[in-house]
Amino acid sequence: MKKILLVGNPNVGKSAIFSRLTGVRVVISNFPGSTVEYTKGRSKIFGDVVEVIDIPGTYSSNPNCCAEEVAVKMLDQGDIIVNVVDATNLERNLYLTLELLTRGLPVIVALNIWDETKHRGISIDVKKLEELLGVPVVSTCGLTGEGIREVALKMKNLKPVKRSDISDEERWVEIGNIIKEVQRLHHRHHTFLELLEGWSIRPISGFIIGAFVMVVSFFLVRFIGESIINHLLDPLFNNYWLPVVSSLSSIISKFGFLHYIIIGKLINGGIDFGLSFGLLTTGLYVPIVMVAPYILSFYFVLGLMEDFGYLPRFAVLVDNVMHKLGLHGYAAVGMILGLGCNVAGALSVRLLESRREKFIASTLLSIAVPCMAQIAVIVGLLGARSNKAVMIVFSTLLLLWFIIGYILNKVLKGESIPLMLEIPPYRRPHFGAVVKKLWMRISGFFLTAIPYVLLGVFLVNVSYFFGVIDFFARIFSPVLKNIWGLPSEAISALLVGFIRKDVAVGMLGPMGLTLKQLTVGCVILAIYFPCFATFMVLFRELGFKDMLKAAAIMIFVAITVGGTLNLIL
Amino acid sequence: MIADITHLETKESGVVVEIRGGVGLIERLQSMGIRVDKKITKISSHFWGGPQTIEIDNFKVAIGHGMAKKIMVDIDR
């Protein structure tokens, strides 16, 4: 099977074209580095099934970070290269194009983001460019699909090209000549979006806009999430699902074990979706009613920010602060992605250049960045009792994020690496693309979360039933009781936390904890260890030794911070 | 006047005359389109040694202060 590689600079729309060619859904955003791993998909081009591979963006064939390394390694495996080029930045993009033309492979150039050239006052002579490069050039728009068919058509009779390798200087001279022949720039007036671009990156106006964006996002996420829970899903569950599981409960009430697994404990003679902890009660209520609305609202707001192009500007604003933690501004984007799902945050660790940065970012992410599923349950469970306690949990985590980052930056050898980040133009989010991405993330959540939530609930119930939890509880009770002031059965939550953090927090509900114990428990569950899925990604990025060190820090911090909170609250 | 790009005022431009760095840095900046003879316009500069945002051709790049100090431009003053 032929392999077709999509190669190009970061943020030129490779993933959008990939998605168009293969129908495979991938996350597309308006910032460099949204793809850190290659994605494979299949496509039928003239009856032949081919494999299309979307790879991370790179500026040249000399990699600067692991994501670029992935890209450059993949180059050797392709049969056809589709070089995706940003038509609004032809000159810089051609550097990679000319490099690619020396590799002896068939190449086709997709002149993407073509729709933007008009309002940017750029006109490009595609025919002439084709002539000068000696390979087919097609103008495309990945988001709308314009020109994609033609790219596929032209792939049919593609011949390999092999230009002789030239020095950097010669290459730039050649690019200069090409640009002179094919590109014309027209004068134009700045648009409102461009003015906004300027304001949001300058120090004072930038901070005002940044603060505004963050506050609005926070309230929007909370408002949408809460509205869906209170006005839609919670009533639906209570009015329609509760009667169903109640009658099921009375039918199977004779079978103690089965009832315990499926319905869980009866609270005051009835089912309580938050506390009963059976598969069909709490096991469905937690992911669908408590968590999914917040996942939806978070990813909706994040998707808008991503597609608008705000995140890289945020990275510039916080760069100074991030350097105090040994990281550069772009690491903040990973942290924001981590707030949605820690796995996404862990994957973006790959964009960081040094081992030191990877270590600091991974440790901070694991300890102090709870994922949206976990946040949702903390807000639902703890927030029902005290808003102040919710504040204590999140301010403790934020404080830890700063303190641990600061200490690691002081203790670890080496220096933080300076920021170097391309800032894309603001783009009006494409409604269809936003909805598609949101749908992808939500369905991804349901497909991966619900099975694991159910697995978690099942394992908890089985181990409780057979006394396994009691066994662990006895072993760990000194730490739990004496240091954290928690009942020893809280160990079950810590064990389940490896599978799903939201279930783990939810398990604290039926334990009859005091407000203080619940607060301490929520903090510890955030800190002590990442969930299994995140752990695997981090393990791959950090390696055994660094992962072990990071884990030691997590456990140490969980013990000391949990203990301190137990003393001072 | 020759100076590094941290000395550019916002919206002021200069033409790159030299990149005072190792081969790695020069290559990296070059592949991003920052190279000798290119016109650079300052977009913003953050205080306390924060990143500098510059515009070249049609794109913007934010670079750390230390790196910015290595890019020398001829400012038309």
CSV table of N, CA and C in Angstrom, one decimal, chain A residues 199 202-209, chain B residues 46-47:
chain,number,residue,atom,x,y,z
A,199,TRP,N,-3.6,44.5,19.9
A,199,TRP,CA,-3.9,44.9,21.3
A,199,TRP,C,-3.6,43.7,22.2
A,202,ARG,N,0.2,43.2,23.1
A,202,ARG,CA,1.0,44.3,23.8
A,202,ARG,C,0.8,44.2,25.3
A,203,PRO,N,1.8,44.6,26.1
A,203,PRO,CA,1.8,44.3,27.5
A,203,PRO,C,0.4,44.7,28.2
A,204,ILE,N,0.1,46.0,28.3
A,204,ILE,CA,-1.0,46.4,29.1
A,204,ILE,C,-2.3,46.0,28.6
A,205,SER,N,-2.6,46.4,27.3
A,205,SER,CA,-3.9,45.9,26.7
A,205,SER,C,-4.0,44.4,26.7
A,206,GLY,N,-2.8,43.8,26.5
A,206,GLY,CA,-2.8,42.3,26.4
A,206,GLY,C,-3.3,41.7,27.7
A,207,PHE,N,-2.8,42.2,28.8
A,207,PHE,CA,-3.2,41.6,30.1
A,207,PHE,C,-4.7,41.9,30.4
A,208,ILE,N,-5.1,43.0,30.0
A,208,ILE,CA,-6.6,43.3,30.2
A,208,ILE,C,-7.4,42.3,29.4
A,209,ILE,N,-7.0,42.2,28.1
A,209,ILE,CA,-7.8,41.2,27.3
A,209,ILE,C,-7.6,39.8,27.8
B,46,HIS,N,7.4,42.7,25.9
B,46,HIS,CA,6.9,42.6,27.3
B,46,HIS,C,8.0,43.0,28.3
B,47,PHE,N,7.5,43.6,29.3
B,47,PHE,CA,8.5,44.2,30.3
B,47,PHE,C,9.2,43.1,31.1
